[in-house]
C-alpha cells in the first residue's frame, strides 16, 4: 500500500545585509511551493531525502540549476535580482516536486531631501495661471522613485495624491503642472505630469509646497513669500533654487533667485533643465510711485514724482533722472525712504535710475514714469461695470466692461490701466477707440472677441460696442484696474498697492460686476470647466435675463411688465412712501 506523505512547509527568515533569506525543504512532499519575495532576497532549499535536482523552467525571469544530489541535508541557494516569476521543478519527480518564485520590486524607503522642489512658476504671464502654473522637483537619489501614493499639498486645503505610477529618474528635473501637457496651451512647458486644475494651486504671493511619501513622511517643504526671504518679480518669472544649493536648504529664501532664461511663449524659467545660477542679489527694491500734477490747466504744467524704496543704506548709490530736479532721501545713508523728482514738464516721460555699480555693487534699478495729463477732467461720463478673468484658452478670457452714463462724443479721452500684483499704478495702457457713444451704451473691451462671442452666446449682442485691446488687457484676477480720463484716474477697482490673491475682491478665473454702485463677485475659479456663461457655476450678471412677468410681492404690484407706451403702474396696499427702482431688460436703471 502506498502511503501519501503530507505536505510539510517550514520557513526561516533571517536578515543578511538588509536582504532576506528564505529556507524551504526540498523532497517528495514539496508540491506546488509558492514563494513570494523581494528583489535581492535569497531562497535556500534543503534536501530531505532522495536524489533530486532543482532547476528553473526556460522562459522564467531567472535561470538556475542545482545539479543532482542524493545527500540528505544538501543545500542549494539562489539570490534573485530580477522582478518577475520563475517556475522550478525536480526533473525525476516533476509531478510532485515543483513550485514558483515570484519576485517583487523591493519597497522603497524615503528620507527627507530624497526629492526636492527646485523651481516653480506661481504667476504665469504668457497665459493665465490655470494652464500656466508649474513646479519642478529633482530626484537626489541614485535610483528611480515612483510617486505612486505620494502627496503634493500645502498647509491649507490643496492636496493631490498620485494614484498611478509616476517615475522620477535619478538626477532628473521633473516638471508637473496644473494645466494640460500641451505647450501650445500652457505657455510652452513640456510637463512630465499634469495634476489637473482644482486640486493644487500656487499662491501668487505666499504659499507652501509640501511633498509627503506614501507613509506620510515629509520629504520636502518650502514656504515661499517675501516674509521668508524668497524673491518675487510678479507675473511671468519663475523662482528657482540656486544649483549650488540642490543638496542644501531649499526652504531658505536666500538660496533662491529669479530665473533669467526665456522659455516657451516668453516667460522666464528653465522647466526640465538645470536652473540659472544665482549670483549676488540686490537687496534694494523700488516701491510704489506717486505722480502729482503741480497744477491743472489747459497749458503745459509740471508734475512731481515720489518714488519709494527699501533695503538700501549699505552702499554708495547714485540717483539719476532723465529730467527734473532730484531731492528727497539719500539711499546711501537712508535704508528706507522716498526719492523725489520735481519740476518735470507735462508730456515728458522720465526714467529714474538707482545704482551702486560704480561702488562695486550689484544694484542697477530703473523705473519708467509716464507723464500724467494735467488737464481738467470735467465730468466723468464712463464707469467700470465688470472685470473679467474667465477660464478660457490662454489669455482669451480677459475683458473689461464699461458703461456710459451720458453721451460721449469721443470715447478716446478715456483709457484703462492694469495695476499688476500690487505693484502700484502702471499708468494708462489702453486707450478707447475715438467713437461716439450714447448714454446707457455698454462697451466690452476684450483680448479675443471670437472667444467672448462664443462664451456669452446670444448675450454678446447685448453689448453696444465690442473692442479688441490685445495684450494691454492683462489682468490675472488678482490685479487692480484703473479707469482714466484725460490721463487722470477717475475710478479704481481693487487696490493698486495690494496683490488681490485672497482679498475680498479676488476674481481669479471669475468676474467682478457692479450692482447699484457696489461690486459683486462670481467666486474664485467659478468659471473653471465651463465654455459658456449659461453653463458656468456663475453666469455673468449682465447676461442673466430679467423677469418679464407682472410682479406682486409684499402687497406691491408692478404692471405691465414689460412697460408699454412708456407708462408703468405701481400699486401698494400699504400706507406710506414706496421707494422703487425700475430697470430695463438690459439691466440699466431707468427710474429711481
CSV table of N, CA and C in Angstrom, one decimal, residues 312-441:
chain,number,residue,atom,x,y,z
A,312,UNK,N,18.1,99.8,1.3
A,312,UNK,CA,19.3,100.5,0.9
A,312,UNK,C,20.1,100.8,2.2
A,313,UNK,N,21.0,101.8,2.1
A,313,UNK,CA,21.8,102.2,3.3
A,313,UNK,C,23.1,101.5,3.5
A,314,UNK,N,23.4,100.5,2.7
A,314,UNK,CA,24.6,99.7,2.9
A,314,UNK,C,25.6,99.8,1.8
A,315,UNK,N,25.5,100.8,0.9
A,315,UNK,CA,26.4,101.0,-0.2
A,315,UNK,C,26.3,102.4,-0.7
A,316,UNK,N,27.1,102.8,-1.6
A,316,UNK,CA,27.1,104.2,-2.2
A,316,UNK,C,26.2,104.2,-3.4
A,317,UNK,N,25.1,104.8,-3.4
A,317,UNK,CA,24.2,104.8,-4.5
A,317,UNK,C,24.2,106.2,-5.3
A,318,UNK,N,24.0,106.1,-6.6
A,318,UNK,CA,23.9,107.2,-7.4
A,318,UNK,C,22.4,107.3,-8.0
A,319,UNK,N,21.7,108.4,-7.7
A,319,UNK,CA,20.3,108.5,-8.2
A,319,UNK,C,20.4,109.5,-9.4
A,320,UNK,N,19.7,109.1,-10.5
A,320,UNK,CA,19.7,110.0,-11.7
A,320,UNK,C,18.3,109.9,-12.3
A,321,UNK,N,18.0,111.0,-13.0
A,321,UNK,CA,16.7,111.1,-13.7
A,321,UNK,C,16.9,111.8,-15.0
A,322,UNK,N,16.2,111.4,-16.1
A,322,UNK,CA,16.4,111.9,-17.4
A,322,UNK,C,15.8,113.4,-17.5
A,323,UNK,N,15.0,113.8,-16.5
A,323,UNK,CA,14.5,115.1,-16.4
A,323,UNK,C,14.1,115.4,-15.0
A,324,UNK,N,14.0,116.8,-14.7
A,324,UNK,CA,13.5,117.1,-13.4
A,324,UNK,C,14.6,117.3,-12.4
A,325,UNK,N,14.2,117.7,-11.2
A,325,UNK,CA,15.2,118.0,-10.1
A,325,UNK,C,15.1,116.9,-9.0
A,326,UNK,N,16.2,116.4,-8.6
A,326,UNK,CA,16.2,115.3,-7.6
A,326,UNK,C,16.4,115.8,-6.2
A,327,UNK,N,15.5,115.3,-5.3
A,327,UNK,CA,15.6,115.6,-3.9
A,327,UNK,C,15.1,114.4,-3.1
A,328,UNK,N,14.8,114.6,-1.8
A,328,UNK,CA,14.2,113.5,-1.0
A,328,UNK,C,15.3,112.8,-0.2
A,329,UNK,N,15.1,111.6,0.1
A,329,UNK,CA,16.1,110.8,0.9
A,329,UNK,C,17.2,110.3,0.0
A,330,UNK,N,18.4,110.0,0.7
A,330,UNK,CA,19.6,109.5,0.1
A,330,UNK,C,19.7,108.0,0.3
A,331,UNK,N,19.6,107.2,-0.7
A,331,UNK,CA,19.7,105.7,-0.5
A,331,UNK,C,21.0,105.3,0.1
A,332,UNK,N,22.1,106.1,0.0
A,332,UNK,CA,23.4,105.7,0.5
A,332,UNK,C,23.4,105.7,2.0
A,333,UNK,N,22.5,106.5,2.6
A,333,UNK,CA,22.5,106.7,4.1
A,333,UNK,C,21.2,106.3,4.7
A,334,UNK,N,20.1,106.4,4.0
A,334,UNK,CA,18.8,106.1,4.5
A,334,UNK,C,18.3,104.8,3.9
A,335,UNK,N,18.1,103.7,4.8
A,335,UNK,CA,17.7,102.4,4.3
A,335,UNK,C,16.4,102.4,3.5
A,336,UNK,N,15.4,103.1,4.1
A,336,UNK,CA,14.0,103.1,3.5
A,336,UNK,C,13.6,104.5,3.4
A,337,UNK,N,13.2,104.9,2.2
A,337,UNK,CA,12.8,106.3,2.1
A,337,UNK,C,12.1,106.6,0.8
A,338,UNK,N,12.1,107.9,0.4
A,338,UNK,CA,11.4,108.3,-0.9
A,338,UNK,C,12.4,109.2,-1.7
A,339,UNK,N,12.5,109.0,-3.0
A,339,UNK,CA,13.2,109.8,-3.9
A,339,UNK,C,12.1,110.7,-4.6
A,340,UNK,N,12.4,112.0,-4.7
A,340,UNK,CA,11.5,113.0,-5.2
A,340,UNK,C,12.1,113.6,-6.5
A,341,UNK,N,11.4,113.5,-7.6
A,341,UNK,CA,11.8,114.2,-8.8
A,341,UNK,C,10.7,115.3,-9.1
A,342,UNK,N,11.1,116.5,-9.1
A,342,UNK,CA,10.1,117.6,-9.3
A,342,UNK,C,10.5,118.5,-10.5
A,343,UNK,N,9.5,119.3,-10.9
A,343,UNK,CA,9.7,120.2,-12.0
A,343,UNK,C,9.8,119.6,-13.3
A,344,UNK,N,9.1,118.5,-13.5
A,344,UNK,CA,9.1,117.8,-14.8
A,344,UNK,C,8.0,118.3,-15.7
A,345,UNK,N,8.3,118.7,-16.9
A,345,UNK,CA,7.3,119.3,-17.8
A,345,UNK,C,6.3,118.2,-18.2
A,346,UNK,N,5.0,118.6,-18.2
A,346,UNK,CA,3.9,117.8,-18.6
A,346,UNK,C,4.2,117.3,-20.1
A,347,UNK,N,4.0,116.0,-20.3
A,347,UNK,CA,4.3,115.5,-21.6
A,347,UNK,C,5.6,114.9,-21.8
A,348,UNK,N,6.5,115.0,-20.7
A,348,UNK,CA,7.8,114.4,-20.7
A,348,UNK,C,7.8,113.2,-19.8
A,349,UNK,N,8.1,112.0,-20.5
A,349,UNK,CA,8.2,110.8,-19.7
A,349,UNK,C,9.7,110.7,-19.2
A,350,UNK,N,9.9,110.2,-18.0
A,350,UNK,CA,11.2,110.1,-17.5
A,350,UNK,C,11.6,108.7,-17.1
A,351,UNK,N,12.9,108.5,-16.9
A,351,UNK,CA,13.5,107.3,-16.3
A,351,UNK,C,14.3,107.6,-15.1
A,352,UNK,N,13.9,107.0,-13.9
A,352,UNK,CA,14.7,107.2,-12.7
A,352,UNK,C,15.6,106.0,-12.5
A,353,UNK,N,16.9,106.2,-12.2
A,353,UNK,CA,17.8,105.1,-12.0
A,353,UNK,C,18.4,105.2,-10.7
A,354,UNK,N,18.5,104.1,-10.0
A,354,UNK,CA,19.2,104.0,-8.7
A,354,UNK,C,20.2,102.9,-8.8
A,355,UNK,N,21.5,103.2,-8.6
A,355,UNK,CA,22.6,102.2,-8.9
A,355,UNK,C,23.7,102.4,-7.9
A,356,UNK,N,24.3,101.2,-7.5
A,356,UNK,CA,25.6,101.3,-6.8
A,356,UNK,C,26.7,100.5,-7.5
A,357,UNK,N,26.5,100.3,-8.8
A,357,UNK,CA,27.5,99.6,-9.5
A,357,UNK,C,28.9,100.3,-9.6
A,358,UNK,N,28.9,101.6,-9.6
A,358,UNK,CA,30.2,102.3,-9.6
A,358,UNK,C,31.0,102.0,-8.3
A,359,UNK,N,30.3,101.7,-7.2
A,359,UNK,CA,30.9,101.4,-5.9
A,359,UNK,C,31.2,99.9,-5.8
A,360,UNK,N,31.0,99.1,-6.9
A,360,UNK,CA,31.2,97.7,-6.9
A,360,UNK,C,30.0,96.9,-6.5
A,361,UNK,N,28.8,97.5,-6.4
A,361,UNK,CA,27.6,96.8,-6.0
A,361,UNK,C,26.9,96.1,-7.2
A,362,UNK,N,25.8,95.5,-6.9
A,362,UNK,CA,25.1,94.7,-7.9
A,362,UNK,C,23.7,95.3,-8.2
A,363,UNK,N,23.4,96.5,-7.6
A,363,UNK,CA,22.1,97.1,-7.8
A,363,UNK,C,22.1,98.1,-9.0
A,364,UNK,N,21.2,97.9,-9.9
A,364,UNK,CA,21.0,98.9,-11.0
A,364,UNK,C,19.6,98.9,-11.4
A,365,UNK,N,18.8,99.7,-10.6
A,365,UNK,CA,17.3,99.6,-10.7
A,365,UNK,C,16.8,100.8,-11.5
A,366,UNK,N,15.8,100.6,-12.3
A,366,UNK,CA,15.2,101.7,-13.1
A,366,UNK,C,13.7,101.7,-13.0
A,367,UNK,N,13.1,102.8,-13.1
A,367,UNK,CA,11.7,103.0,-13.1
A,367,UNK,C,11.3,103.9,-14.2
A,368,UNK,N,10.5,103.5,-15.1
A,368,UNK,CA,9.9,104.3,-16.2
A,368,UNK,C,8.7,105.0,-15.6
A,369,UNK,N,8.6,106.3,-15.9
A,369,UNK,CA,7.5,107.1,-15.4
A,369,UNK,C,6.8,107.8,-16.6
A,370,UNK,N,5.5,107.5,-16.8
A,370,UNK,CA,4.8,108.2,-17.9
A,370,UNK,C,4.2,109.4,-17.4
A,371,UNK,N,4.3,110.5,-18.1
A,371,UNK,CA,3.8,111.8,-17.7
A,371,UNK,C,2.3,111.7,-17.6
A,372,UNK,N,1.8,112.3,-16.5
A,372,UNK,CA,0.3,112.5,-16.4
A,372,UNK,C,-0.2,113.5,-17.4
A,373,UNK,N,-1.4,113.5,-17.7
A,373,UNK,CA,-2.1,114.6,-18.5
A,373,UNK,C,-2.7,115.6,-17.5
A,374,UNK,N,-2.1,116.7,-17.3
A,374,UNK,CA,-2.5,117.7,-16.3
A,374,UNK,C,-3.6,118.6,-16.9
A,375,UNK,N,-4.7,118.0,-17.3
A,375,UNK,CA,-5.8,118.7,-17.9
A,375,UNK,C,-7.0,118.5,-17.0
A,376,UNK,N,-7.9,119.5,-17.0
A,376,UNK,CA,-9.2,119.4,-16.2
A,376,UNK,C,-9.9,118.2,-16.8
A,377,UNK,N,-10.4,117.3,-15.9
A,377,UNK,CA,-11.1,116.1,-16.4
A,377,UNK,C,-12.6,116.4,-16.8
A,378,UNK,N,-13.1,117.5,-16.2
A,378,UNK,CA,-14.5,117.8,-16.5
A,378,UNK,C,-15.4,116.7,-15.9
A,379,UNK,N,-16.6,116.5,-16.5
A,379,UNK,CA,-17.5,115.5,-16.0
A,379,UNK,C,-17.0,114.1,-16.3
A,380,UNK,N,-17.3,113.1,-15.5
A,380,UNK,CA,-16.9,111.7,-15.8
A,380,UNK,C,-18.2,111.0,-16.2
A,381,UNK,N,-18.2,110.6,-17.5
A,381,UNK,CA,-19.4,110.0,-18.1
A,381,UNK,C,-19.3,108.5,-18.4
A,382,UNK,N,-18.2,107.9,-17.9
A,382,UNK,CA,-18.0,106.5,-18.2
A,382,UNK,C,-17.6,105.8,-16.8
A,383,UNK,N,-18.1,104.6,-16.6
A,383,UNK,CA,-17.7,103.9,-15.4
A,383,UNK,C,-17.4,102.5,-15.6
A,384,UNK,N,-16.6,101.9,-14.7
A,384,UNK,CA,-16.4,100.4,-14.8
A,384,UNK,C,-17.7,99.7,-14.4
A,385,UNK,N,-18.0,98.7,-15.2
A,385,UNK,CA,-19.2,97.8,-14.9
A,385,UNK,C,-18.8,96.4,-14.6
A,386,UNK,N,-17.8,95.9,-15.2
A,386,UNK,CA,-17.4,94.5,-15.0
A,386,UNK,C,-15.9,94.3,-15.3
A,387,UNK,N,-15.3,93.4,-14.5
A,387,UNK,CA,-13.9,93.0,-14.7
A,387,UNK,C,-13.9,91.5,-14.9
A,388,UNK,N,-13.4,91.0,-16.0
A,388,UNK,CA,-13.5,89.5,-16.3
A,388,UNK,C,-12.1,88.9,-16.4
A,389,UNK,N,-12.0,87.7,-15.8
A,389,UNK,CA,-10.8,86.9,-16.0
A,389,UNK,C,-11.3,85.4,-16.2
A,390,UNK,N,-12.0,85.2,-17.2
A,390,UNK,CA,-12.7,83.9,-17.4
A,390,UNK,C,-11.7,82.8,-17.8
A,391,UNK,N,-12.0,81.6,-17.4
A,391,UNK,CA,-11.1,80.5,-17.6
A,391,UNK,C,-11.3,80.0,-19.0
A,392,UNK,N,-10.7,80.7,-20.0
A,392,UNK,CA,-10.7,80.3,-21.4
A,392,UNK,C,-9.3,80.1,-21.8
A,393,UNK,N,-9.1,79.6,-23.0
A,393,UNK,CA,-7.8,79.3,-23.5
A,393,UNK,C,-6.9,80.5,-23.5
A,394,UNK,N,-5.6,80.2,-23.0
A,394,UNK,CA,-4.6,81.3,-22.9
A,394,UNK,C,-5.1,82.5,-22.1
A,395,UNK,N,-5.0,83.6,-22.7
A,395,UNK,CA,-5.5,84.9,-22.1
A,395,UNK,C,-6.8,85.4,-22.7
A,396,UNK,N,-7.5,84.5,-23.4
A,396,UNK,CA,-8.7,85.0,-24.2
A,396,UNK,C,-9.9,85.3,-23.3
A,397,UNK,N,-9.8,85.0,-22.0
A,397,UNK,CA,-10.9,85.3,-21.1
A,397,UNK,C,-10.8,86.6,-20.4
A,398,UNK,N,-9.9,87.4,-20.8
A,398,UNK,CA,-9.7,88.7,-20.1
A,398,UNK,C,-10.5,89.8,-20.8
A,399,UNK,N,-11.2,90.6,-20.1
A,399,UNK,CA,-12.0,91.7,-20.7
A,399,UNK,C,-12.4,92.7,-19.6
A,400,UNK,N,-12.7,93.9,-20.1
A,400,UNK,CA,-13.2,95.0,-19.2
A,400,UNK,C,-14.6,95.4,-19.8
A,401,UNK,N,-15.5,95.6,-18.9
A,401,UNK,CA,-16.9,96.0,-19.3
A,401,UNK,C,-17.1,97.4,-18.7
A,402,UNK,N,-17.4,98.4,-19.5
A,402,UNK,CA,-17.7,99.7,-19.1
A,402,UNK,C,-19.1,100.1,-19.6
A,403,UNK,N,-19.7,101.2,-18.9
A,403,UNK,CA,-21.0,101.7,-19.4
A,403,UNK,C,-20.9,103.2,-19.4
A,404,UNK,N,-21.6,103.8,-20.4
A,404,UNK,CA,-21.6,105.3,-20.5
A,404,UNK,C,-22.8,105.8,-19.7
A,405,UNK,N,-22.6,106.8,-18.9
A,405,UNK,CA,-23.6,107.4,-18.1
A,405,UNK,C,-24.3,108.6,-18.8
A,406,UNK,N,-23.5,109.1,-19.8
A,406,UNK,CA,-24.0,110.3,-20.6
A,406,UNK,C,-23.5,110.1,-22.0
A,407,UNK,N,-24.0,110.9,-22.9
A,407,UNK,CA,-23.4,110.8,-24.3
A,407,UNK,C,-22.0,111.3,-24.3
A,408,UNK,N,-21.1,110.6,-25.0
A,408,UNK,CA,-19.7,110.9,-25.0
A,408,UNK,C,-19.3,111.0,-26.5
A,409,UNK,N,-19.0,112.2,-27.0
A,409,UNK,CA,-18.7,112.4,-28.4
A,409,UNK,C,-17.4,111.7,-28.8
A,410,UNK,N,-16.4,111.6,-28.0
A,410,UNK,CA,-15.1,111.0,-28.3
A,410,UNK,C,-14.7,110.1,-27.2
A,411,UNK,N,-14.8,108.8,-27.3
A,411,UNK,CA,-14.5,107.9,-26.2
A,411,UNK,C,-13.0,107.8,-25.9
A,412,UNK,N,-12.2,108.3,-26.9
A,412,UNK,CA,-10.7,108.1,-26.7
A,412,UNK,C,-10.1,109.0,-25.6
A,413,UNK,N,-11.0,109.9,-25.0
A,413,UNK,CA,-10.5,110.6,-23.8
A,413,UNK,C,-10.3,109.7,-22.6
A,414,UNK,N,-10.9,108.5,-22.7
A,414,UNK,CA,-10.8,107.5,-21.6
A,414,UNK,C,-9.8,106.4,-22.0
A,415,UNK,N,-9.3,105.8,-20.9
A,415,UNK,CA,-8.4,104.7,-21.1
A,415,UNK,C,-8.4,103.8,-19.8
A,416,UNK,N,-7.7,102.7,-19.9
A,416,UNK,CA,-7.6,101.7,-18.8
A,416,UNK,C,-6.2,101.4,-18.5
A,417,UNK,N,-5.9,101.1,-17.3
A,417,UNK,CA,-4.6,100.6,-16.8
A,417,UNK,C,-4.8,99.4,-15.9
A,418,UNK,N,-3.9,98.4,-16.0
A,418,UNK,CA,-3.9,97.3,-15.1
A,418,UNK,C,-2.8,97.4,-14.2
A,419,UNK,N,-3.1,97.5,-12.9
A,419,UNK,CA,-2.0,97.5,-11.8
A,419,UNK,C,-1.7,96.1,-11.4
A,420,UNK,N,-0.6,95.5,-11.9
A,420,UNK,CA,-0.3,94.1,-11.7
A,420,UNK,C,0.3,93.8,-10.3
A,421,UNK,N,-0.3,92.8,-9.6
A,421,UNK,CA,0.3,92.2,-8.5
A,421,UNK,C,0.6,93.2,-7.3
A,422,UNK,N,-0.2,94.2,-7.2
A,422,UNK,CA,0.0,95.2,-6.1
A,422,UNK,C,1.2,96.0,-6.2
A,423,UNK,N,1.7,96.2,-7.4
A,423,UNK,CA,2.9,97.0,-7.6
A,423,UNK,C,2.7,98.4,-7.9
A,424,UNK,N,1.5,98.9,-7.6
A,424,UNK,CA,1.2,100.3,-7.9
A,424,UNK,C,0.7,100.5,-9.3
A,425,UNK,N,0.4,101.8,-9.6
A,425,UNK,CA,-0.1,102.1,-10.9
A,425,UNK,C,0.9,101.8,-12.0
A,426,UNK,N,0.4,101.3,-13.2
A,426,UNK,CA,1.2,101.1,-14.4
A,426,UNK,C,0.8,102.2,-15.4
A,427,UNK,N,0.0,103.1,-15.0
A,427,UNK,CA,-0.4,104.2,-15.9
A,427,UNK,C,-1.4,103.7,-16.9
A,428,UNK,N,-1.8,104.6,-17.8
A,428,UNK,CA,-2.8,104.2,-18.8
A,428,UNK,C,-2.2,103.3,-19.9
A,429,UNK,N,-2.7,102.1,-20.1
A,429,UNK,CA,-2.1,101.2,-21.0
A,429,UNK,C,-3.0,100.9,-22.2
A,430,UNK,N,-4.2,101.3,-22.1
A,430,UNK,CA,-5.2,101.1,-23.2
A,430,UNK,C,-6.0,102.4,-23.4
A,431,UNK,N,-6.1,102.8,-24.6
A,431,UNK,CA,-6.9,104.0,-25.0
A,431,UNK,C,-8.1,103.6,-25.8
A,432,UNK,N,-9.3,104.0,-25.4
A,432,UNK,CA,-10.5,103.6,-26.2
A,432,UNK,C,-10.5,104.2,-27.6
A,433,UNK,N,-11.2,103.5,-28.5
A,433,UNK,CA,-11.3,104.0,-29.9
A,433,UNK,C,-12.0,105.3,-29.9
A,434,UNK,N,-11.7,106.2,-30.9
A,434,UNK,CA,-12.3,107.5,-31.0
A,434,UNK,C,-13.7,107.4,-31.6
A,435,UNK,N,-14.6,106.8,-30.8
A,435,UNK,CA,-16.0,106.6,-31.3
A,435,UNK,C,-17.0,107.4,-30.4
A,436,UNK,N,-18.1,107.7,-30.9
A,436,UNK,CA,-19.2,108.4,-30.2
A,436,UNK,C,-20.1,107.4,-29.6
A,437,UNK,N,-20.4,107.5,-28.3
A,437,UNK,CA,-21.3,106.5,-27.6
A,437,UNK,C,-22.4,107.3,-26.9
A,438,UNK,N,-23.5,106.7,-26.7
A,438,UNK,CA,-24.7,107.3,-26.1
A,438,UNK,C,-24.8,106.8,-24.7
A,439,UNK,N,-25.6,107.6,-23.9
A,439,UNK,CA,-25.9,107.2,-22.5
A,439,UNK,C,-26.5,105.9,-22.5
A,440,UNK,N,-26.0,105.0,-21.6
A,440,UNK,CA,-26.6,103.7,-21.4
A,440,UNK,C,-25.9,102.6,-22.3
A,441,UNK,N,-25.0,103.0,-23.2
A,441,UNK,CA,-24.3,102.1,-24.0
A,441,UNK,C,-23.3,101.2,-23.2
